[in-house]
Coordinates of C-alpha atoms in Angstrom, one line a residue:
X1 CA -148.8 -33.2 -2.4
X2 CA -145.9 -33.7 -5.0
X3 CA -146.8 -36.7 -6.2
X4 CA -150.9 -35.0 -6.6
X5 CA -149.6 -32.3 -8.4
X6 CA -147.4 -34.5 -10.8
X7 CA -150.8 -36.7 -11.7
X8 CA -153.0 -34.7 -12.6
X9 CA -150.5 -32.1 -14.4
X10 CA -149.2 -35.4 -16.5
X11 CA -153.0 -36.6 -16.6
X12 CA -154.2 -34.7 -19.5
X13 CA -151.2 -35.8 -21.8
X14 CA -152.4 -39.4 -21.4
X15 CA -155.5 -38.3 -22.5
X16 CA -154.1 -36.4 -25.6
X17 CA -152.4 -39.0 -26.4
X18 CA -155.3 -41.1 -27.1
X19 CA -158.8 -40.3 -29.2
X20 CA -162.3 -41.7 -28.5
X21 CA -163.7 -43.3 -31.3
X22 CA -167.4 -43.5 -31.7
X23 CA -168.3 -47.3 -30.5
X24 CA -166.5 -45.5 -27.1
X25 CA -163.2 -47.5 -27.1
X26 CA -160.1 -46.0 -26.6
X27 CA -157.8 -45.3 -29.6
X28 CA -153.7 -45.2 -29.9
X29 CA -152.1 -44.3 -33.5
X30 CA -150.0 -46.8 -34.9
X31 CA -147.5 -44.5 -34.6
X32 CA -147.4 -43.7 -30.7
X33 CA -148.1 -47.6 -30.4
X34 CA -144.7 -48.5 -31.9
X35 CA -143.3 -45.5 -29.8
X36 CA -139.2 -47.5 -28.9
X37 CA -139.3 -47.3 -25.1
X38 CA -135.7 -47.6 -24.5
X39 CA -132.3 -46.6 -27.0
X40 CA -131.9 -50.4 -28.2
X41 CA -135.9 -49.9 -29.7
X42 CA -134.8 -46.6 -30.8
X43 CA -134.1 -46.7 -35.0
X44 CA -131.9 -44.3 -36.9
X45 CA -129.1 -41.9 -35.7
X46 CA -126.1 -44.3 -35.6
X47 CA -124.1 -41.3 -36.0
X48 CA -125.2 -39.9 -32.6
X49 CA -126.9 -43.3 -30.8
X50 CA -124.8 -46.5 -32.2
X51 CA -122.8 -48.3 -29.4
X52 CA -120.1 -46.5 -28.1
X53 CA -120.8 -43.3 -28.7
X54 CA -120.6 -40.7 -26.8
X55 CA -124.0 -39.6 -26.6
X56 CA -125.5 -43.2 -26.0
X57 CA -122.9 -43.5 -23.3
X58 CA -124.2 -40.1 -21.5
X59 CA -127.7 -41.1 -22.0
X60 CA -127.1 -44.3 -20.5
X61 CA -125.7 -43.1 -17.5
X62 CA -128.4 -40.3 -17.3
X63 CA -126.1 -37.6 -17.5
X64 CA -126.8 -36.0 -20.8
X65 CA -127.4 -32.5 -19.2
X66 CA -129.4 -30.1 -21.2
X67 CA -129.9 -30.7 -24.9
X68 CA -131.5 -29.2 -28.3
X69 CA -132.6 -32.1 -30.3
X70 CA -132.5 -30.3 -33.8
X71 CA -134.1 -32.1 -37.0
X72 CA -136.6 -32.6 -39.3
X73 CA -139.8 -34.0 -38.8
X74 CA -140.6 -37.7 -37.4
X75 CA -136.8 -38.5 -36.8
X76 CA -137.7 -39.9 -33.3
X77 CA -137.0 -36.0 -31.3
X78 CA -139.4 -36.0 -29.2
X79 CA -139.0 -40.3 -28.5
X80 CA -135.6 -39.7 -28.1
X81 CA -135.9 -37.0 -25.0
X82 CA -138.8 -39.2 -23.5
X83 CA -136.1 -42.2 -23.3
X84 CA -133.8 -39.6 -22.1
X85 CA -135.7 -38.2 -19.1
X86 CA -136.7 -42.0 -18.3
X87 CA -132.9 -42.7 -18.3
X88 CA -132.6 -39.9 -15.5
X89 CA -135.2 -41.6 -13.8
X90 CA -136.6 -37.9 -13.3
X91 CA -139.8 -36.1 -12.7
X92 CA -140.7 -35.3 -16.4
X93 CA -142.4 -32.4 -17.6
X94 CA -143.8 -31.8 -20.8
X95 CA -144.9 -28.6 -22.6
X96 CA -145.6 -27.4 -25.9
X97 CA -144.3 -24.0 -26.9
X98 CA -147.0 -23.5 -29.5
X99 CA -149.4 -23.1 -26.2
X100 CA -147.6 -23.0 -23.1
X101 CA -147.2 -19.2 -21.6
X102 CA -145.0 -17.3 -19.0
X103 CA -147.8 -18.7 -16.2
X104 CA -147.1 -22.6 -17.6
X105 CA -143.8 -22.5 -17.0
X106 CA -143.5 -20.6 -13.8
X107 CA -145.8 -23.2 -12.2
X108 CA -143.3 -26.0 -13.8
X109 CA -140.7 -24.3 -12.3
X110 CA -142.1 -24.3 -8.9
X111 CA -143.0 -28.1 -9.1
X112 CA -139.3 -28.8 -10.0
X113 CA -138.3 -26.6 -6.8
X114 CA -140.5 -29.3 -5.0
X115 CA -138.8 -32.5 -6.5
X116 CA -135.2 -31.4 -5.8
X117 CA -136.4 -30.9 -1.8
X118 CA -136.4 -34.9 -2.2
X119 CA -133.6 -35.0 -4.3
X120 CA -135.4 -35.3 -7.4
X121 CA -134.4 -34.4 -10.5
X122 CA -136.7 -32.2 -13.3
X123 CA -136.6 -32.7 -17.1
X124 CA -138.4 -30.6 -19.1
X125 CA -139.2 -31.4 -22.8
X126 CA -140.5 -28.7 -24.5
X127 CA -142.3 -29.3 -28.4
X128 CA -141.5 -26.7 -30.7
X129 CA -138.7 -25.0 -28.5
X130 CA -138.5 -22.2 -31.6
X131 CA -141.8 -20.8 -30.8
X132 CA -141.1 -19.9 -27.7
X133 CA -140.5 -16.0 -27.6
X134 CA -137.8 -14.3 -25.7
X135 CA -139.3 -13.3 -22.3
X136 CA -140.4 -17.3 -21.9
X137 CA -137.3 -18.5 -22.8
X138 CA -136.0 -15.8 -20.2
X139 CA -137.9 -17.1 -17.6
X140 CA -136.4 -20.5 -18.4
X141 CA -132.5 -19.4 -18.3
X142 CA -132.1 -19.3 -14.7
X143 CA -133.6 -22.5 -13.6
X144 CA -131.5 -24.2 -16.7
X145 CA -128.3 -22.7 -15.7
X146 CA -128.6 -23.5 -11.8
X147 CA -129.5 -27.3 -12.7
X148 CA -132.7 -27.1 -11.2
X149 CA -134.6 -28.1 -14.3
X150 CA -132.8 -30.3 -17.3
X151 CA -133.7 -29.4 -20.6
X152 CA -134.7 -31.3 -24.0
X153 CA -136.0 -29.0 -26.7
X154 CA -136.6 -30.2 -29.7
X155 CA -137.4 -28.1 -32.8
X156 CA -137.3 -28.8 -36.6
X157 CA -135.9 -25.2 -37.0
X158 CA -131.8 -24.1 -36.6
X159 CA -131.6 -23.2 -33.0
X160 CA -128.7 -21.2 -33.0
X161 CA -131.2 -18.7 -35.2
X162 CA -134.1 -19.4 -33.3
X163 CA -133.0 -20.2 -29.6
X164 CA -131.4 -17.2 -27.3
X165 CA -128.2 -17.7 -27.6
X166 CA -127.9 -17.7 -23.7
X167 CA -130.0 -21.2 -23.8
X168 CA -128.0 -22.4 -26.7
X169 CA -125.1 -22.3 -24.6
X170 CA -126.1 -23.8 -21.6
X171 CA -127.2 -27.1 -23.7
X172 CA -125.6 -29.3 -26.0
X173 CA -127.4 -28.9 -30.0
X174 CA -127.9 -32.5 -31.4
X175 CA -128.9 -33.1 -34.9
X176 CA -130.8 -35.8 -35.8
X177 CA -131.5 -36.2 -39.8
X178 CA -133.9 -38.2 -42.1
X179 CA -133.9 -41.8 -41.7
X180 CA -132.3 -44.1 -44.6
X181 CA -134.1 -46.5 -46.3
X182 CA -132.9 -49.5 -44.5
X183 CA -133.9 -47.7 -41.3
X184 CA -137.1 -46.7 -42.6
X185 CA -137.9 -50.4 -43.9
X186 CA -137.2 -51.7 -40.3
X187 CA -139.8 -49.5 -38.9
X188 CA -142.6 -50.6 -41.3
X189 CA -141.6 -54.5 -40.9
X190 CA -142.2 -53.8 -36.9
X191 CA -145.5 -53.3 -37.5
X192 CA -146.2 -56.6 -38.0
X193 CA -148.5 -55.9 -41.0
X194 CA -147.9 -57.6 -44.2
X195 CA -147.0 -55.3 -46.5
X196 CA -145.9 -56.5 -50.4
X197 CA -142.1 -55.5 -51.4
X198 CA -143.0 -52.7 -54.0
X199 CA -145.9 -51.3 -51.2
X200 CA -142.6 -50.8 -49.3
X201 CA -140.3 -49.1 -51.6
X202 CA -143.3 -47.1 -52.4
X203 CA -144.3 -46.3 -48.5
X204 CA -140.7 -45.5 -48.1
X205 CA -140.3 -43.2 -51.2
X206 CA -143.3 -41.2 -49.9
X207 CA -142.4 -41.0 -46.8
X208 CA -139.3 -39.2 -47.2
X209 CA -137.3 -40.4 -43.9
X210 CA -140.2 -39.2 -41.8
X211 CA -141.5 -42.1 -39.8
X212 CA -144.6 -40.9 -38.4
X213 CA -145.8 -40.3 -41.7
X214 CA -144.7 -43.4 -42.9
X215 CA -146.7 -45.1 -40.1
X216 CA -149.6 -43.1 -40.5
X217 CA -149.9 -44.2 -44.2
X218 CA -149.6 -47.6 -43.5
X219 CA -152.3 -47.8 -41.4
X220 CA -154.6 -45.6 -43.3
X221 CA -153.7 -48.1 -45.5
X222 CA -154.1 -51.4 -43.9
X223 CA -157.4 -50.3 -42.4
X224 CA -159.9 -53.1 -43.2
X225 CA -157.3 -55.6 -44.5
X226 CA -158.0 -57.7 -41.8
X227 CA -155.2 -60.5 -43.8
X228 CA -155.1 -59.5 -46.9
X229 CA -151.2 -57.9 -48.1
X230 CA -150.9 -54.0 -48.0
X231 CA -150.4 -53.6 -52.1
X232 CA -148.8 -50.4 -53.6
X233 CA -152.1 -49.0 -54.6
X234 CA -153.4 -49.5 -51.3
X235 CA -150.3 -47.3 -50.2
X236 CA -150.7 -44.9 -53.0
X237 CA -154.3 -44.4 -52.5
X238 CA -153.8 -43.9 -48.4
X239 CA -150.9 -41.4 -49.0
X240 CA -152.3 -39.1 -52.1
X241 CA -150.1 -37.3 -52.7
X242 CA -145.9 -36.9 -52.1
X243 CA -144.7 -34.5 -49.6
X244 CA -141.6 -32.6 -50.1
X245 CA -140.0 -32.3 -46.8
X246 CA -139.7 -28.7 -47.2
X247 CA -140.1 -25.1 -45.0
X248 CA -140.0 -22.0 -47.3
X249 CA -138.7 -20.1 -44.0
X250 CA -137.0 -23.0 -42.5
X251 CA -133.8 -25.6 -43.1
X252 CA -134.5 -27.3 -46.2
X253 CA -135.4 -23.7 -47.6
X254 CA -131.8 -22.7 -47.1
X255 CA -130.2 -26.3 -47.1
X256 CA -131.7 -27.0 -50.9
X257 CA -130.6 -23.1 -52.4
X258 CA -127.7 -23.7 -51.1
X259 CA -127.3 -27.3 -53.0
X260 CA -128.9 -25.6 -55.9
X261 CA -126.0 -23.2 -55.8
X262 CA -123.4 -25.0 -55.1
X263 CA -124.4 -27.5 -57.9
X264 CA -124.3 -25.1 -60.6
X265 CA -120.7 -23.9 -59.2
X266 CA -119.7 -27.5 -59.2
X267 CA -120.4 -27.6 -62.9
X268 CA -123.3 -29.9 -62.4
X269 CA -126.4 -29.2 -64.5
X270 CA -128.4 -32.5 -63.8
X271 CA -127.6 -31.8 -60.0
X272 CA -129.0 -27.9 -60.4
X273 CA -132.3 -28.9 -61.8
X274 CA -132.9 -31.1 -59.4
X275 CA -133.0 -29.0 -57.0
X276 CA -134.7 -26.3 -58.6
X277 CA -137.2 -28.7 -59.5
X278 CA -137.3 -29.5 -55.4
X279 CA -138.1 -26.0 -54.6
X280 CA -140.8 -25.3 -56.9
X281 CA -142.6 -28.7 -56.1
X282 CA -142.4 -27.8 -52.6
X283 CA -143.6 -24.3 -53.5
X284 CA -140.6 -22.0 -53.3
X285 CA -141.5 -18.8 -54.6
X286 CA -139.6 -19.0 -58.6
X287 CA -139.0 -15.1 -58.0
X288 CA -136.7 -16.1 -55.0
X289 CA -134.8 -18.8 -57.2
X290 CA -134.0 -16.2 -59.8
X291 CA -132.6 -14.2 -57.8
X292 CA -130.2 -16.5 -56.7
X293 CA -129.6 -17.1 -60.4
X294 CA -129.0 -13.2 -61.1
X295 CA -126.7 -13.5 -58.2
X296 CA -124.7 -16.3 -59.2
X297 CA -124.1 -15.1 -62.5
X298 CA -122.2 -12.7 -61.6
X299 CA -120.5 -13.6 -59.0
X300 CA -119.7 -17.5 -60.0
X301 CA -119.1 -16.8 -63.6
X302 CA -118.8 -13.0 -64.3
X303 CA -116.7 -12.3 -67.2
X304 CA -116.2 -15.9 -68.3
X305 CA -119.6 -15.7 -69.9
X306 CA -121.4 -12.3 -70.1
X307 CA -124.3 -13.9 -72.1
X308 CA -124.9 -15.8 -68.8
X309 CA -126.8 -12.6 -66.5
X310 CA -128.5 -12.5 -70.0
X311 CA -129.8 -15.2 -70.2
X312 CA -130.9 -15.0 -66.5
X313 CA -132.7 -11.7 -67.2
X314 CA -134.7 -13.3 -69.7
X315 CA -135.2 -16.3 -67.3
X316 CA -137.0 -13.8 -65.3
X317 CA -138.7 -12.0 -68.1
X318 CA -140.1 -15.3 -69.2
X319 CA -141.4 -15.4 -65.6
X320 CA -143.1 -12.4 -65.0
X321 CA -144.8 -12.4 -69.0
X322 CA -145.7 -16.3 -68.9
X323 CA -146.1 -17.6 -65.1
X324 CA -145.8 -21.3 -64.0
X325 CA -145.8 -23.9 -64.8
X326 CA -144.7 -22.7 -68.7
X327 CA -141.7 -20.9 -67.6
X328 CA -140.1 -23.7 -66.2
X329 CA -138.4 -24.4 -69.3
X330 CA -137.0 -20.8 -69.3
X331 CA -135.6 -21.3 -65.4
X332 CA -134.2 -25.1 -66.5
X333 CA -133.2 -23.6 -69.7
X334 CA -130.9 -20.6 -67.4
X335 CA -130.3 -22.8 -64.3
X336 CA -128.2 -25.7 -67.1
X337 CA -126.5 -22.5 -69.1
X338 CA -125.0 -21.5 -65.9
X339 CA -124.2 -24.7 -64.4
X340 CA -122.1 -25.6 -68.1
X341 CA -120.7 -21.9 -68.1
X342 CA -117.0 -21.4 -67.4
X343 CA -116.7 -20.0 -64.0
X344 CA -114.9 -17.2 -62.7
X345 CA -114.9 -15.5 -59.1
X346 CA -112.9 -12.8 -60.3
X347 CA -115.8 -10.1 -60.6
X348 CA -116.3 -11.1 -56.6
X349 CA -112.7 -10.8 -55.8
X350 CA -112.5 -7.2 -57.2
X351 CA -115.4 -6.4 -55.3
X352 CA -114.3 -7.3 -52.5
X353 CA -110.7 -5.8 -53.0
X354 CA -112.2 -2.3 -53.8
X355 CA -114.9 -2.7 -50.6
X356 CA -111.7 -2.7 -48.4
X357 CA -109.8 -0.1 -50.1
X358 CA -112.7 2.1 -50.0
X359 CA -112.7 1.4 -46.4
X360 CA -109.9 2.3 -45.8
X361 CA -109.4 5.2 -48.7
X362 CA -113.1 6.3 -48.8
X363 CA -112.0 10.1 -48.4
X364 CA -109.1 10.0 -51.1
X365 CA -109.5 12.6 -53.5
X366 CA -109.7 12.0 -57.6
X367 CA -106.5 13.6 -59.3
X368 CA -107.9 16.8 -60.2
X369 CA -108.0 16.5 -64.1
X370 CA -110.8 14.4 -64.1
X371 CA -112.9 16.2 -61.6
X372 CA -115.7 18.3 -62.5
X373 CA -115.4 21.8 -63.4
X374 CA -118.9 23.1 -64.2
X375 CA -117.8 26.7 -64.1
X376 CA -114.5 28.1 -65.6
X377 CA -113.4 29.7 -62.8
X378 CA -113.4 26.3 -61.1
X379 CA -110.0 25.3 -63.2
X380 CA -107.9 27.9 -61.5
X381 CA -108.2 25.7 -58.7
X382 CA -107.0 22.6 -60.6
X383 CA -110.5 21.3 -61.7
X384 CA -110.5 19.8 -64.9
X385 CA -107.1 20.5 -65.7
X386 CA -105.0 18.5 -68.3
X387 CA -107.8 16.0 -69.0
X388 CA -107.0 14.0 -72.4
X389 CA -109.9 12.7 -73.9
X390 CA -109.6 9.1 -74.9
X391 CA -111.2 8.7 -78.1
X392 CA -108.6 11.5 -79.2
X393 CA -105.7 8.3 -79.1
X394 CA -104.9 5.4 -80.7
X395 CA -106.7 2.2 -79.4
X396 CA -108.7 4.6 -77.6
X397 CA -106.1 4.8 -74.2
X398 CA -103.8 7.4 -73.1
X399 CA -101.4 7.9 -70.4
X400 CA -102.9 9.2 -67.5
X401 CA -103.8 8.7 -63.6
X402 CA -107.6 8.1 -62.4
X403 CA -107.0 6.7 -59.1
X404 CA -106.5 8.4 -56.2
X405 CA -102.4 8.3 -55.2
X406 CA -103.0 6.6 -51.9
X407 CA -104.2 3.7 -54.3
X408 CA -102.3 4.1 -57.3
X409 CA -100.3 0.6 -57.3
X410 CA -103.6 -1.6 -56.4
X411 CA -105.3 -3.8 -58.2
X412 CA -108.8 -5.0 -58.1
X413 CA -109.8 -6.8 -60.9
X414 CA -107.8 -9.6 -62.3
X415 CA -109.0 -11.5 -65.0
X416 CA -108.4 -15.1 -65.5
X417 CA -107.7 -17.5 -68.6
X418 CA -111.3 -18.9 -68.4
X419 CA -113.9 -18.2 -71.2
X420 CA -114.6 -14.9 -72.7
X421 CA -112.8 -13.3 -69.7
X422 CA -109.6 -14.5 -71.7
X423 CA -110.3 -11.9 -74.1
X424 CA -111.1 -10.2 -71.5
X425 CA -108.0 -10.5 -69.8
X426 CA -105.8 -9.3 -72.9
X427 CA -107.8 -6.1 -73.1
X428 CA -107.3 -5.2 -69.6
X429 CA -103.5 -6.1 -69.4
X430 CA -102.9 -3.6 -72.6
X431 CA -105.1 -0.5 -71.1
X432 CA -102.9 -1.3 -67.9
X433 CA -99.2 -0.9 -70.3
X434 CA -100.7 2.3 -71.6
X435 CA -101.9 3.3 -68.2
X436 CA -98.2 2.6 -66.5
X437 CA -95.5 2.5 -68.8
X438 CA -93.6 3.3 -66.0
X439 CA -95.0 0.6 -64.0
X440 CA -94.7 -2.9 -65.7
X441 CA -94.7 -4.8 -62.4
X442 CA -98.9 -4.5 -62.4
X443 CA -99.0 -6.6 -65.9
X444 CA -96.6 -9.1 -64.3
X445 CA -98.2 -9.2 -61.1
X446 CA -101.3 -9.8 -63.0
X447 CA -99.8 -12.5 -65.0
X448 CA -98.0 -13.9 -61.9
X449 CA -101.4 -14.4 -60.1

């Protein structure tokens, strides 16, 4: 009865995995035809895969245990946990979260119960493992954790934000990236189909480390050819159209703001556009990247350059008054000004600093001369006593306390030699000697640090 069930339950993916074509002849992709049966077929992932590893060696001696294959797409995933479950030499089980429910995977769960009475193991790969909602991938923890079923997501989306992090921890997350070149090239000359040396370099730029896609091109491509070499038109034509590997709510989406970021704060303007380039290709919202921008301008170079929020602001004026794709010049034009702009965290660190003393003073009162004293009978309380007005003193400054006394000898803000925030720097240290002339040791500090 086992051995029914598992037929015709694995029936109708051997039928998916096929289409009909009109003359009535059965039809596999190039891609699922090339599909590597075992890890030495397998391309890409040396990292994880190449001999002696520790992976490979698990795999090999089917005891890999649960795993999250996490990557983007047509990196070998889903290959990768078929070899996997054949390794185990298990019952396999296949699902896709995008249409399995609760009801699909109590009944896999029942079949597994099955196999282990003849000491059978169950691998489950499951398509898509993010989709899944909670209560389904509640209904998979128990059998997981017990070791009644062994499971091999794989998902193109971060697991440990999309996964319960009860199933996370009961299997091992293995990323799996874009294939190189090289790796990519050795995949089209398995094809067998003669493809001319530029039609390569062109199949592989377009590709963008995704196999499948490469694959699918190439035959698109090829169709017809009969002999005849694959040129790089043929590819062109077949393709379209590039495709940036890119998920405005996904990896890439934070992996590429994150470069775009950290290339500006590295000083590298060619670098920052890029990748701002990248996103708006791929169709990141330019509202989203100026914000980042705003952001950054503050906290990366702050007082160093105040033209630089500026010029950001009028990045984002330009935006909202001209539109794409015009107002990329006024987003390249911000994203190399702040990328060549002196940097300073110093605006952050002050933050930061008065975030924790406010945590930790929130309720300390201001001195009571500069507190508000609306009404005049207020000041026999001490409200607005003794304040000296400023502007009344030369340079502007006079000695007296603002801070609360629980925070009197802090300091928040310290400027540093770069940019404007020099000059910066020199104004601040005088207020401070005016401030506390009895109190040198903040200048010093401040010069110290």
């Amino acid at each position: 009865m086992v051995f029914l069930l598992a037929f015709f339950h694995h029936f109708p993916y051997t039928l998916y995995m096929r289409t009909i074509t009109e003359q009535g002849a059965l039809y596999t992709p190039l891609a699922a035809r090339l599909r590597p049966k075992t890890l030495d077929e397998f391309v890409g992932q040396e990292k994880i895969l190449g001999k002696g590893t520790a992976l490979r060696r698990a795999i090999e001696h089917g005891a890999a245990g649960s795993l999250i294959l996490w990557g983007p797409p047509g990196v070998g995933k889903t290959t990768l946990a078929e070899i996997m479950a054949r390794q185990m030499n298990a019952a396999i089980e296949r699902v896709s979260a995008v249409t399995a429910g609760v009801k699909d995977l109590k009944e896999v769960i029942e079949r597994a119960k099955e196999w282990r009475k003849i000491n059978r193991q169950t691998v489950l790969i499951v398509d898509e493992i993010h989709r899944f909602n909670k209560v389904q991938q509640d209904v998979l923890l128990p059998s997981v954790e017990e070791g009644l079923i062994t499971l091999i997501g794989a998902t193109t989306e971060n697991p440990y934000f999309e996964v319960i992090a009860a199933l996370v921890s009961r299997a091992s997350v293995v990323r799996l990236e874009l294939l190189a070149d090289d790796e990519m090239r050795q995949i089209i000359q398995r094809t067998n189909i003669r493809v001319a040396t530029p039609a390569q370099d062109t199949l592989i730029r377009l590709a963008g480390g995704d196999a499948r896609r490469a694959l699918t091109i190439l035959e698109r491509a090829s169709a017809g050819a009969g002999k005849k070499v694959v040129s790089k038109k043929d590819i062109e034509s077949a393709a379209q159209q590039s495709v940036v590997q890119y998920d405005k709510k996904g990896d890439a989406h934070y992996d590429t703001i994150s470069a775009f970021i950290k290339s500006m704060r590295g000083s590298d303007p060619d670098a920052a556009l890029f990748y701002l380039f990248r996103m708006l290709a791929a169709g990141e919202d330019p509202k989203f990247i100026v914000r980042r921008m705003f952001i950054f301008a503050s906290e990366d170079i702050g007082n160093a350059d105040p033209h630089a929020l500026m010029l950001v602001a009028a990045a984002a004026q330009t935006l909202e008054w001209v539109g794409l794709p015009e107002a990329e010049f006024a987003l390249a034009h911000a994203a190399t000004y702040l990328a060549a702009a002196p940097k300073s965290n110093s605006i952050y660190m002050a933050k930061e600093a008065a975030k924790a003393d406010v945590a930790r003073h929130g309720n300390a009162p201001p001195p009571g001369h500069i507190t508000n004293a609306p009404i005049e009978g207020m000041k026999k309380h001490g409200k607005g006593v003794g304040y000296q007005y400023p502007h009344d003193f030369p340079e502007h400054l006079v000695t007296q306390t603002y801070r609360p006394a629980v925070i009197q000898k802090n300091v928040y803000y310290k400027p540093t030699e770069q940019g404007f925030e020099k000059e910066v720097k020199k104004r601040v240290e005088r207020a401070r000697e005016v401030l506390f002339p009895q109190k040198k040791e903040l200048t010093r500090k401040l010069t110290k640090e």
